[in-house]
Coordinates of N, CA and C and ligand atoms in Angstrom, one line a residue:
M18 N 8.3 -0.7 18.6 CA 7.0 -0.8 17.9 C 7.0 0.3 16.8
L19 N 6.9 -0.3 15.5 CA 6.8 0.7 14.4 C 5.5 1.5 14.4
K20 N 5.6 2.8 14.3 CA 4.6 3.7 14.2 C 4.3 4.0 12.7
A21 N 3.0 3.5 12.3 CA 2.6 3.7 10.9 C 1.6 4.7 10.7
G22 N 1.4 5.3 9.5 CA 0.3 6.1 9.2 C -0.2 5.6 7.8
V23 N -1.6 5.6 7.6 CA -2.2 5.0 6.5 C -2.8 6.2 5.7
L24 N -2.8 6.2 4.3 CA -3.4 7.1 3.6 C -4.4 6.3 2.7
A25 N -5.7 6.6 2.7 CA -6.5 5.7 1.9 C -7.7 6.6 1.3
S26 N -8.1 6.3 0.3 CA -9.3 7.1 -0.4 C -10.6 6.4 -0.5
G27 N -10.6 5.1 -0.2 CA -11.9 4.3 -0.5 C -12.2 3.3 0.5
R28 N -12.4 2.0 0.0 CA -12.8 0.8 0.7 C -12.0 0.5 1.9
G29 N -10.6 0.5 1.7 CA -9.7 0.3 2.8 C -9.6 -1.2 3.2
S30 N -9.7 -2.1 2.3 CA -9.5 -3.5 2.6 C -8.2 -3.9 2.9
N31 N -7.3 -3.2 2.2 CA -5.8 -3.4 2.7 C -5.5 -2.8 4.0
F32 N -6.1 -1.6 4.3 CA -5.9 -1.1 5.6 C -6.4 -2.1 6.6
Q33 N -7.6 -2.7 6.4 CA -8.1 -3.7 7.3 C -7.3 -4.9 7.5
A34 N -6.7 -5.4 6.4 CA -5.8 -6.6 6.4 C -4.6 -6.3 7.3
I35 N -4.1 -5.0 7.3 CA -2.9 -4.6 8.2 C -3.4 -4.5 9.7
I36 N -4.6 -3.9 9.8 CA -5.2 -3.9 11.2 C -5.3 -5.3 11.8
D37 N -5.8 -6.2 11.0 CA -6.1 -7.6 11.4 C -4.8 -8.2 11.9
E38 N -3.8 -8.0 11.1 CA -2.4 -8.7 11.5 C -1.8 -8.1 12.7
I39 N -2.1 -6.8 12.9 CA -1.7 -6.1 14.2 C -2.4 -6.7 15.3
E40 N -3.7 -6.8 15.2 CA -4.6 -7.3 16.3 C -4.3 -8.7 16.5
K41 N -3.9 -9.6 15.5 CA -3.6 -11.0 15.8 C -2.2 -11.1 16.5
G42 N -1.5 -10.1 16.5 CA -0.1 -10.1 17.2 C 0.9 -10.6 16.3
N43 N 0.6 -10.6 14.9 CA 1.7 -11.0 13.9 C 2.6 -9.8 13.6
L44 N 2.1 -8.6 13.7 CA 2.8 -7.5 13.2 C 2.9 -6.5 14.3
K45 N 4.2 -6.2 14.6 CA 4.4 -5.3 15.9 C 4.5 -3.9 15.4
A46 N 3.4 -3.3 15.2 CA 3.2 -2.0 14.8 C 1.9 -1.4 15.3
S47 N 1.9 0.0 15.2 CA 0.7 0.7 15.6 C 0.2 1.6 14.6
I48 N -1.0 1.8 14.2 CA -1.4 2.7 13.3 C -1.8 4.0 13.9
E49 N -1.0 5.1 13.9 CA -1.1 6.2 14.6 C -2.3 7.1 14.1
L50 N -2.5 7.0 12.7 CA -3.4 7.9 12.0 C -3.8 7.4 10.7
L51 N -5.0 7.6 10.3 CA -5.5 7.3 8.9 C -5.7 8.8 8.4
I52 N -5.2 9.0 7.2 CA -5.6 10.3 6.5 C -6.3 9.9 5.2
T53 N -7.5 10.6 5.1 CA -8.1 10.4 3.8 C -8.4 11.7 3.1
D54 N -8.5 11.6 1.7 CA -8.9 12.8 0.9 C -10.3 12.7 0.5
N55 N -11.1 11.7 1.1 CA -12.3 11.4 0.7 C -13.3 11.2 1.9
P56 N -14.1 12.2 2.2 CA -14.9 12.1 3.5 C -15.9 10.9 3.6
S57 N -16.2 10.3 2.4 CA -17.1 9.1 2.6 C -16.3 7.8 2.3
A58 N -15.0 7.8 2.5 CA -14.3 6.6 2.3 C -14.7 5.6 3.4
F59 N -14.9 4.3 3.0 CA -15.3 3.4 4.0 C -14.1 3.1 5.0
A60 N -13.0 3.4 4.5 CA -11.7 3.2 5.5 C -12.0 4.0 6.8
I61 N -12.7 5.1 6.7 CA -13.0 5.9 8.0 C -13.8 5.0 9.0
E62 N -14.8 4.2 8.5 CA -15.6 3.3 9.3 C -14.6 2.3 10.0
R63 N -13.7 1.8 9.2 CA -12.8 0.9 9.8 C -11.9 1.4 10.9
A64 N -11.5 2.7 10.7 CA -10.7 3.4 11.6 C -11.5 3.6 12.9
K65 N -12.8 4.0 12.8 CA -13.6 4.2 14.0 C -13.8 2.9 14.7
K66 N -13.9 1.9 14.0 CA -14.3 0.5 14.7 C -13.1 0.1 15.5
H67 N -11.9 0.5 15.0 CA -10.7 0.0 15.7 C -10.0 1.1 16.5
N68 N -10.7 2.1 16.8 CA -10.2 3.2 17.6 C -8.8 3.8 17.0
I69 N -8.8 4.0 15.7 CA -7.7 4.6 15.0 C -8.1 5.9 14.7
K70 N -7.1 7.0 15.1 CA -7.5 8.3 14.8 C -7.5 8.5 13.3
Y71 N -8.4 9.3 12.8 CA -8.5 9.7 11.4 C -8.7 11.2 11.1
L72 N -8.3 11.5 10.0 CA -8.3 12.9 9.5 C -8.7 13.0 8.1
F73 N -9.7 13.8 7.7 CA -10.0 14.0 6.4 C -9.3 15.4 6.0
I74 N -8.5 15.3 5.1 CA -7.8 16.6 4.6 C -8.3 16.8 3.2
N75 N -9.0 18.0 3.0 CA -9.6 18.3 1.7 C -8.6 18.9 0.8
P76 N -8.3 18.2 -0.3 CA -7.3 18.7 -1.2 C -7.8 20.1 -1.8
K77 N -9.1 20.3 -1.9 CA -9.6 21.5 -2.5 C -9.3 22.8 -1.7
E78 N -8.9 22.6 -0.4 CA -8.6 23.7 0.4 C -7.1 24.2 0.3
F79 N -6.4 23.6 -0.6 CA -5.0 23.9 -0.7 C -4.6 24.6 -2.0
A80 N -3.7 25.5 -2.0 CA -3.4 26.3 -3.2 C -2.8 25.3 -4.3
S81 N -2.1 24.3 -3.8 CA -1.4 23.4 -4.8 C -1.3 22.1 -4.2
R82 N -1.0 21.0 -5.1 CA -0.8 19.7 -4.6 C 0.4 19.6 -3.6
D83 N 1.4 20.4 -3.9 CA 2.6 20.3 -3.1 C 2.2 20.8 -1.6
V84 N 1.4 21.9 -1.5 CA 1.0 22.3 -0.2 C 0.2 21.2 0.6
F85 N -0.8 20.6 -0.3 CA -1.6 19.6 0.3 C -0.7 18.5 0.8
F86 N 0.2 18.0 0.1 CA 1.2 16.9 0.6 C 2.1 17.4 1.8
S87 N 2.4 18.6 1.8 CA 3.1 19.1 2.8 C 2.5 19.1 4.1
R88 N 1.2 19.3 4.1 CA 0.2 19.2 5.2 C 0.1 17.9 5.7
I89 N -0.1 17.0 4.8 CA -0.1 15.5 5.1 C 1.1 15.1 5.8
A90 N 2.3 15.6 5.3 CA 3.6 15.2 5.9 C 3.7 15.8 7.3
D91 N 3.2 17.0 7.6 CA 3.2 17.6 8.9 C 2.4 16.8 9.9
E92 N 1.2 16.4 9.5 CA 0.3 15.6 10.4 C 0.9 14.3 10.8
L93 N 1.5 13.6 9.8 CA 2.1 12.3 10.0 C 3.3 12.5 11.0
K94 N 4.2 13.6 10.7 CA 5.4 13.9 11.6 C 4.9 14.2 13.1
A95 N 3.7 14.9 13.1 CA 3.3 15.3 14.4 C 3.0 14.1 15.3
R96 N 2.6 12.9 14.6 CA 2.3 11.8 15.4 C 3.4 10.8 15.4
G97 N 4.5 11.2 15.0 CA 5.8 10.3 15.2 C 5.8 9.1 14.2
V98 N 5.0 9.3 13.0 CA 5.0 8.2 12.1 C 6.3 7.9 11.4
E99 N 6.6 6.7 11.4 CA 7.9 6.2 10.8 C 7.6 5.6 9.4
L100 N 6.5 5.0 9.2 CA 6.3 4.4 7.8 C 4.9 4.9 7.4
V101 N 4.8 5.3 6.1 CA 3.6 5.7 5.5 C 3.1 4.6 4.6
I102 N 1.9 4.2 4.8 CA 1.3 3.1 4.0 C 0.2 3.6 3.1
L103 N 0.4 3.6 1.8 CA -0.7 3.9 0.9 C -1.6 2.8 0.7
A104 N -2.8 3.0 1.0 CA -3.8 1.9 0.9 C -5.0 2.2 0.1
G105 N -4.8 2.1 -1.2 CA -5.9 2.6 -2.1 C -6.0 4.2 -2.0
F106 N -4.8 4.8 -2.0 CA -4.9 6.4 -2.0 C -4.6 6.8 -3.4
M107 N -5.8 7.5 -4.0 CA -5.9 7.6 -5.4 C -5.2 8.8 -5.9
R108 N -4.0 9.3 -5.3 CA -3.3 10.4 -5.8 C -1.8 10.0 -6.0
I109 N -1.2 10.7 -6.9 CA 0.2 10.6 -7.0 C 1.0 11.4 -5.9
V110 N 1.8 10.8 -5.2 CA 2.4 11.5 -4.1 C 3.4 12.5 -4.6
R111 N 3.4 13.7 -4.0 CA 4.3 14.8 -4.4 C 5.5 14.9 -3.5
K112 N 6.5 15.6 -4.0 CA 7.8 15.7 -3.3 C 7.9 16.1 -2.0
P113 N 7.0 17.0 -1.5 CA 7.1 17.3 -0.1 C 6.8 16.1 0.9
L114 N 6.0 15.3 0.5 CA 5.8 14.0 1.4 C 6.9 13.0 1.2
I115 N 7.2 12.8 0.0 CA 8.4 11.9 -0.3 C 9.7 12.3 0.4
D116 N 9.9 13.6 0.4 CA 11.2 14.1 1.0 C 11.1 14.0 2.5
A117 N 9.9 14.0 3.0 CA 9.7 14.0 4.5 C 9.8 12.5 5.0
F118 N 9.6 11.5 4.1 CA 9.8 10.1 4.4 C 10.5 9.4 3.5
P119 N 11.9 9.6 3.4 CA 12.6 9.0 2.3 C 12.7 7.4 2.6
G120 N 12.4 6.6 1.5 CA 12.4 5.2 1.7 C 11.4 4.7 2.7
R121 N 10.4 5.5 2.9 CA 9.5 5.1 4.1 C 8.1 5.3 3.7
I122 N 7.8 5.2 2.5 CA 6.4 5.2 2.0 C 6.2 4.0 1.1
M123 N 5.2 3.1 1.4 CA 4.9 1.9 0.6 C 3.5 2.1 0.0
N124 N 3.5 1.4 -1.2 CA 2.1 1.3 -1.9 C 1.9 0.0 -2.3
I125 N 0.6 -0.4 -2.6 CA 0.3 -1.7 -3.3 C -0.4 -1.4 -4.5
H126 N 0.0 -2.2 -5.5 CA -0.6 -2.0 -7.0 C -1.1 -3.4 -7.4
P127 N -2.3 -3.3 -8.0 CA -2.9 -4.7 -8.4 C -2.5 -5.2 -9.7
A128 N -1.1 -5.2 -10.0 CA -0.6 -5.9 -11.2 C 0.9 -6.0 -10.9
L129 N 1.6 -6.8 -11.8 CA 3.0 -7.2 -11.5 C 3.8 -6.0 -12.2
L130 N 4.0 -5.0 -11.5 CA 4.8 -3.9 -12.0 C 6.3 -4.4 -12.5
P131 N 6.8 -3.8 -13.5 CA 6.4 -2.5 -14.2 C 5.2 -2.8 -15.2
A132 N 4.5 -3.9 -15.3 CA 3.5 -4.0 -16.1 C 2.1 -3.3 -15.6
F133 N 1.5 -2.7 -16.5 CA 0.1 -2.1 -16.0 C 0.1 -1.1 -14.9
P134 N 0.8 -0.2 -14.8 CA 0.9 0.9 -13.8 C -0.5 1.7 -14.0
G135 N -0.7 2.5 -13.0 CA -1.8 3.5 -13.1 C -3.1 2.8 -12.7
L136 N -4.2 3.4 -13.2 CA -5.5 2.9 -12.8 C -6.0 1.7 -13.5
H137 N -6.8 0.9 -12.9 CA -7.3 -0.3 -13.5 C -6.3 -1.4 -13.9
G138 N -5.3 -1.6 -13.1 CA -4.3 -2.5 -13.5 C -4.9 -3.8 -13.8
Q139 N -5.9 -4.3 -13.2 CA -6.5 -5.7 -13.5 C -7.1 -5.7 -14.8
K140 N -7.8 -4.6 -15.2 CA -8.5 -4.5 -16.5 C -7.4 -4.5 -17.6
Q141 N -6.4 -3.7 -17.3 CA -5.2 -3.6 -18.2 C -4.6 -5.0 -18.6
A142 N -4.5 -5.8 -17.5 CA -3.9 -7.1 -17.7 C -4.9 -8.0 -18.5
L143 N -6.2 -7.9 -18.2 CA -7.1 -8.8 -18.9 C -7.1 -8.3 -20.4
D144 N -7.3 -7.0 -20.7 CA -7.3 -6.5 -22.0 C -6.0 -6.8 -22.8
Y145 N -4.9 -6.9 -22.0 CA -3.7 -7.3 -22.7 C -3.6 -8.8 -23.2
G146 N -4.3 -9.5 -22.3 CA -4.4 -11.0 -22.6 C -3.2 -11.7 -21.8
V147 N -2.7 -11.1 -20.8 CA -1.6 -11.9 -20.1 C -2.3 -13.2 -19.3
K148 N -1.5 -14.2 -19.1 CA -1.9 -15.4 -18.4 C -1.7 -15.4 -16.9
I149 N -0.8 -14.5 -16.6 CA -0.3 -14.3 -15.2 C -0.4 -12.8 -14.9
S150 N -1.0 -12.5 -13.7 CA -0.8 -11.1 -13.3 C -0.5 -11.2 -11.8
G151 N -1.0 -10.2 -11.0 CA -0.6 -10.3 -9.5 C -0.7 -8.9 -8.9
C152 N 0.1 -8.8 -7.9 CA 0.1 -7.5 -7.2 C 1.6 -7.3 -6.7
T153 N 1.8 -6.1 -6.4 CA 3.2 -5.6 -6.0 C 3.1 -4.6 -4.9
V154 N 3.9 -4.8 -3.9 CA 4.1 -3.9 -2.9 C 5.5 -3.2 -3.2
H155 N 5.5 -1.9 -3.3 CA 6.7 -1.2 -3.7 C 6.9 0.1 -2.9
F156 N 8.1 0.6 -2.8 CA 8.3 1.8 -2.2 C 7.8 3.0 -3.2
V157 N 7.6 4.1 -2.7 CA 7.0 5.2 -3.5 C 8.0 6.2 -3.9
D158 N 8.0 6.5 -5.1 CA 8.9 7.7 -5.6 C 7.9 8.6 -6.3
E159 N 8.4 9.6 -7.0 CA 7.6 10.6 -7.6 C 6.8 10.2 -8.8
G160 N 7.2 8.9 -9.4 CA 6.4 8.5 -10.6 C 5.1 7.8 -10.2
M161 N 4.5 7.2 -11.2 CA 3.3 6.5 -11.0 C 3.7 5.0 -11.0
D162 N 3.7 4.5 -9.8 CA 4.0 3.1 -9.5 C 5.3 2.7 -10.1
T163 N 6.3 3.5 -9.8 CA 7.7 3.2 -10.4 C 8.7 2.9 -9.3
G164 N 8.4 3.1 -8.0 CA 9.5 2.9 -7.0 C 9.9 1.4 -6.9
P165 N 11.1 1.2 -6.1 CA 11.6 -0.1 -5.9 C 10.6 -1.2 -5.4
V166 N 10.7 -2.4 -6.0 CA 9.6 -3.4 -5.6 C 10.1 -4.1 -4.4
I167 N 9.2 -4.3 -3.5 CA 9.5 -5.1 -2.3 C 9.0 -6.5 -2.2
I168 N 7.8 -6.7 -2.5 CA 7.2 -8.1 -2.7 C 6.2 -8.1 -3.8
Q169 N 6.3 -9.2 -4.5 CA 5.2 -9.5 -5.5 C 4.5 -10.9 -5.3
A170 N 3.3 -10.9 -5.7 CA 2.6 -12.2 -5.8 C 2.1 -12.4 -7.2
A171 N 2.3 -13.6 -7.7 CA 1.8 -14.0 -9.1 C 0.4 -14.6 -8.9
V172 N -0.5 -14.3 -9.9 CA -1.9 -14.7 -9.7 C -2.4 -15.1 -11.2
P173 N -2.9 -16.4 -11.3 CA -3.3 -16.7 -12.7 C -4.4 -16.0 -13.2
V174 N -4.5 -15.8 -14.6 CA -5.6 -15.2 -15.2 C -6.3 -16.4 -15.9
F175 N -7.6 -16.5 -15.6 CA -8.3 -17.7 -16.3 C -9.1 -17.1 -17.5
P176 N -9.4 -18.0 -18.5 CA -10.0 -17.6 -19.7 C -11.4 -16.9 -19.4
D177 N -12.1 -17.4 -18.4 CA -13.4 -16.8 -18.2 C -13.4 -15.7 -17.2
D178 N -12.2 -15.1 -16.8 CA -12.2 -14.0 -15.9 C -12.9 -12.8 -16.4
T179 N -13.5 -12.1 -15.5 CA -13.9 -10.7 -15.8 C -13.0 -9.8 -14.9
E180 N -13.2 -8.5 -15.1 CA -12.4 -7.6 -14.2 C -12.6 -7.9 -12.7
D181 N -13.9 -8.2 -12.5 CA -14.3 -8.4 -11.0 C -13.7 -9.7 -10.5
T182 N -13.8 -10.8 -11.3 CA -13.2 -12.0 -10.7 C -11.7 -11.9 -10.6
L183 N -11.0 -11.4 -11.5 CA -9.6 -11.3 -11.5 C -9.2 -10.3 -10.3
S184 N -9.9 -9.2 -10.2 CA -9.7 -8.3 -9.0 C -9.8 -9.0 -7.7
E185 N -10.8 -9.7 -7.6 CA -11.0 -10.4 -6.3 C -9.9 -11.4 -6.1
R186 N -9.5 -12.1 -7.1 CA -8.4 -13.1 -6.8 C -7.1 -12.3 -6.4
I187 N -6.8 -11.3 -7.1 CA -5.6 -10.5 -6.8 C -5.7 -9.9 -5.4
L188 N -6.9 -9.4 -5.1 CA -7.1 -8.8 -3.8 C -6.8 -9.7 -2.6
S189 N -7.1 -11.0 -2.7 CA -6.8 -11.9 -1.7 C -5.2 -12.0 -1.4
F190 N -4.5 -11.9 -2.5 CA -3.1 -11.9 -2.4 C -2.5 -10.5 -1.9
E191 N -3.2 -9.5 -2.3 CA -2.8 -8.1 -1.7 C -2.9 -8.2 -0.2
H192 N -4.0 -8.8 0.3 CA -4.2 -8.9 1.7 C -3.1 -9.7 2.4
R193 N -2.4 -10.5 1.7 CA -1.3 -11.4 2.3 C 0.1 -10.6 2.3
I194 N 0.3 -10.1 1.0 CA 1.7 -9.6 0.9 C 1.8 -8.1 1.5
Y195 N 0.7 -7.3 1.6 CA 0.9 -6.1 2.1 C 1.3 -6.1 3.6
P196 N 0.4 -6.8 4.5 CA 1.0 -6.9 5.9 C 2.3 -7.5 6.0
E197 N 2.6 -8.3 5.1 CA 4.0 -9.1 5.2 C 5.1 -8.1 4.9
A198 N 4.9 -7.1 3.9 CA 5.9 -6.2 3.7 C 6.1 -5.2 4.9
V199 N 4.9 -4.9 5.4 CA 5.1 -4.0 6.7 C 5.7 -4.7 7.7
R200 N 5.4 -6.0 7.9 CA 6.1 -6.7 9.0 C 7.7 -6.7 8.8
L201 N 8.1 -7.0 7.6 CA 9.5 -7.0 7.3 C 10.2 -5.7 7.5
F202 N 9.4 -4.6 7.2 CA 10.0 -3.2 7.4 C 10.1 -3.0 9.0
A203 N 9.0 -3.4 9.7 CA 9.0 -3.2 11.2 C 10.1 -4.1 11.9
E204 N 10.5 -5.2 11.3 CA 11.5 -5.9 11.8 C 12.9 -5.5 11.3
G205 N 12.9 -4.4 10.6 CA 14.2 -3.8 10.1 C 15.0 -4.6 9.1
R206 N 14.2 -5.4 8.4 CA 14.9 -6.4 7.5 C 14.9 -5.9 5.9
I207 N 14.4 -4.7 5.8 CA 14.4 -4.2 4.3 C 15.5 -3.2 4.1
E208 N 16.2 -3.5 3.1 CA 17.2 -2.5 2.7 C 17.1 -2.1 1.2
I209 N 17.1 -0.8 0.9 CA 16.9 -0.4 -0.5 C 18.3 -0.1 -1.1
D210 N 18.6 -0.8 -2.1 CA 19.9 -0.6 -2.9 C 19.6 -0.3 -4.3
G211 N 19.6 1.0 -4.5 CA 19.1 1.5 -5.8 C 17.7 1.1 -6.1
R212 N 17.7 0.4 -7.2 CA 16.2 -0.1 -7.6 C 16.0 -1.4 -6.8
R213 N 16.9 -2.0 -6.3 CA 16.8 -3.4 -5.6 C 16.4 -3.3 -4.2
V214 N 15.5 -4.1 -3.8 CA 15.2 -4.1 -2.3 C 15.6 -5.4 -1.8
K215 N 16.4 -5.4 -0.8 CA 17.0 -6.6 -0.2 C 16.3 -6.9 1.1
I216 N 15.9 -8.1 1.3 CA 15.2 -8.5 2.5 C 16.2 -9.4 3.3
K217 N 16.7 -8.9 4.4 CA 17.6 -9.5 5.2 C 17.3 -10.9 5.6
G218 N 18.1 -11.9 5.4 CA 17.9 -13.2 5.8 C 17.2 -14.0 4.7
H219 N 16.8 -13.4 3.6 CA 16.1 -14.0 2.6 C 16.5 -13.4 1.2
P220 N 17.8 -13.7 0.8 CA 18.3 -13.1 -0.3 C 17.6 -13.4 -1.6
S221 N 16.9 -14.6 -1.6 CA 16.3 -15.1 -2.9 C 14.9 -14.7 -3.0
V222 N 14.4 -13.9 -2.0 CA 13.0 -13.5 -2.1 C 12.6 -12.8 -3.4
S223 N 11.9 -13.4 -4.2 CA 11.3 -12.7 -5.4 C 9.8 -12.8 -5.3
S224 N 9.4 -13.7 -4.6 CA 7.9 -13.8 -4.1 C 6.9 -14.1 -5.1
D225 N 6.2 -15.2 -5.1 CA 5.1 -15.5 -5.8 C 4.2 -16.4 -4.9
I226 N 3.2 -16.7 -5.4 CA 2.2 -17.5 -4.6 C 2.8 -18.8 -4.0
V227 N 3.8 -19.4 -4.6 CA 4.3 -20.6 -4.0 C 5.3 -20.3 -2.9
N228 N 5.7 -19.0 -2.7 CA 6.7 -18.7 -1.7 C 6.0 -18.9 -0.3
P229 N 6.7 -19.5 0.6 CA 6.1 -19.5 2.0 C 6.2 -18.1 2.5
P230 N 5.5 -17.8 3.6 CA 5.8 -16.5 4.2 C 7.3 -16.4 4.7
Y231 N 7.8 -15.2 4.7 CA 9.2 -15.0 4.9 C 9.5 -15.0 6.4
R232 N 9.6 -16.2 7.0 CA 9.8 -16.1 8.4 C 11.2 -16.7 8.7
Ligands
GRF305 C1 -6.3 -2.2 -4.3 O1 -6.6 -3.0 -5.5 C2 -4.9 -1.6 -4.4 O2 -4.0 -2.6 -5.0 C3 -5.0 -0.4 -5.2 O3 -6.3 0.2 -4.8 C4 -7.1 -0.9 -4.2 C5 -7.5 -0.4 -2.9 O4 -8.4 -1.4 -2.3 N1 -3.9 0.5 -5.0 P1 -8.7 -1.2 -0.8 O5 -9.1 0.3 -0.6 O6 -7.5 -1.5 0.0 O7 -9.8 -2.2 -0.5

């Protein structure tokens, strides 16, 4: 059973989507710990409701961002975490955490990377005028949303979309592909080959909304 740790700063709906798949028995994993950098993150309420241990680590108490991330790494290691899931964690991960979990940190981004990295990916897509956007689950490196892509889902942008309507449409696909990526990892089917992520048994997986689940 895969031991996962989640890092979240806010609402935590992706965290919830993963909890739900675990509770339904579709994902053989356990969430050992939620770490947040925000004491009022709604993700904490979700952790409490599902009896998941949580920890607020205040970045202001650390001399540097590296020390902050090294503390996070220590907490995750102490609980035997094997996969770190960033779910709306609003910080760029620093080397001490990346080095502690090589190829074992995932993030979800609300755009089709490498387009529109950073904050407000949905608004960036709208402002640019693209007709298709989406979401991306990727491994985390030291850049901002630059690590190898695991799964993407394509989502149409409609002429009357606002940031809110597009965000909501994308979010419903985030909730599908993030648990899916964790499941593939838990099943040992993900291999990183340079920038390319190979999913065993599914060499053609490039993933969009018409892809069936990878079973
Ligand atoms: C999502 O849009 C995710 O793609 C981005 O941050 C948002 C987090 O939402 N990284 P939630 O906290 O999971 O509801």
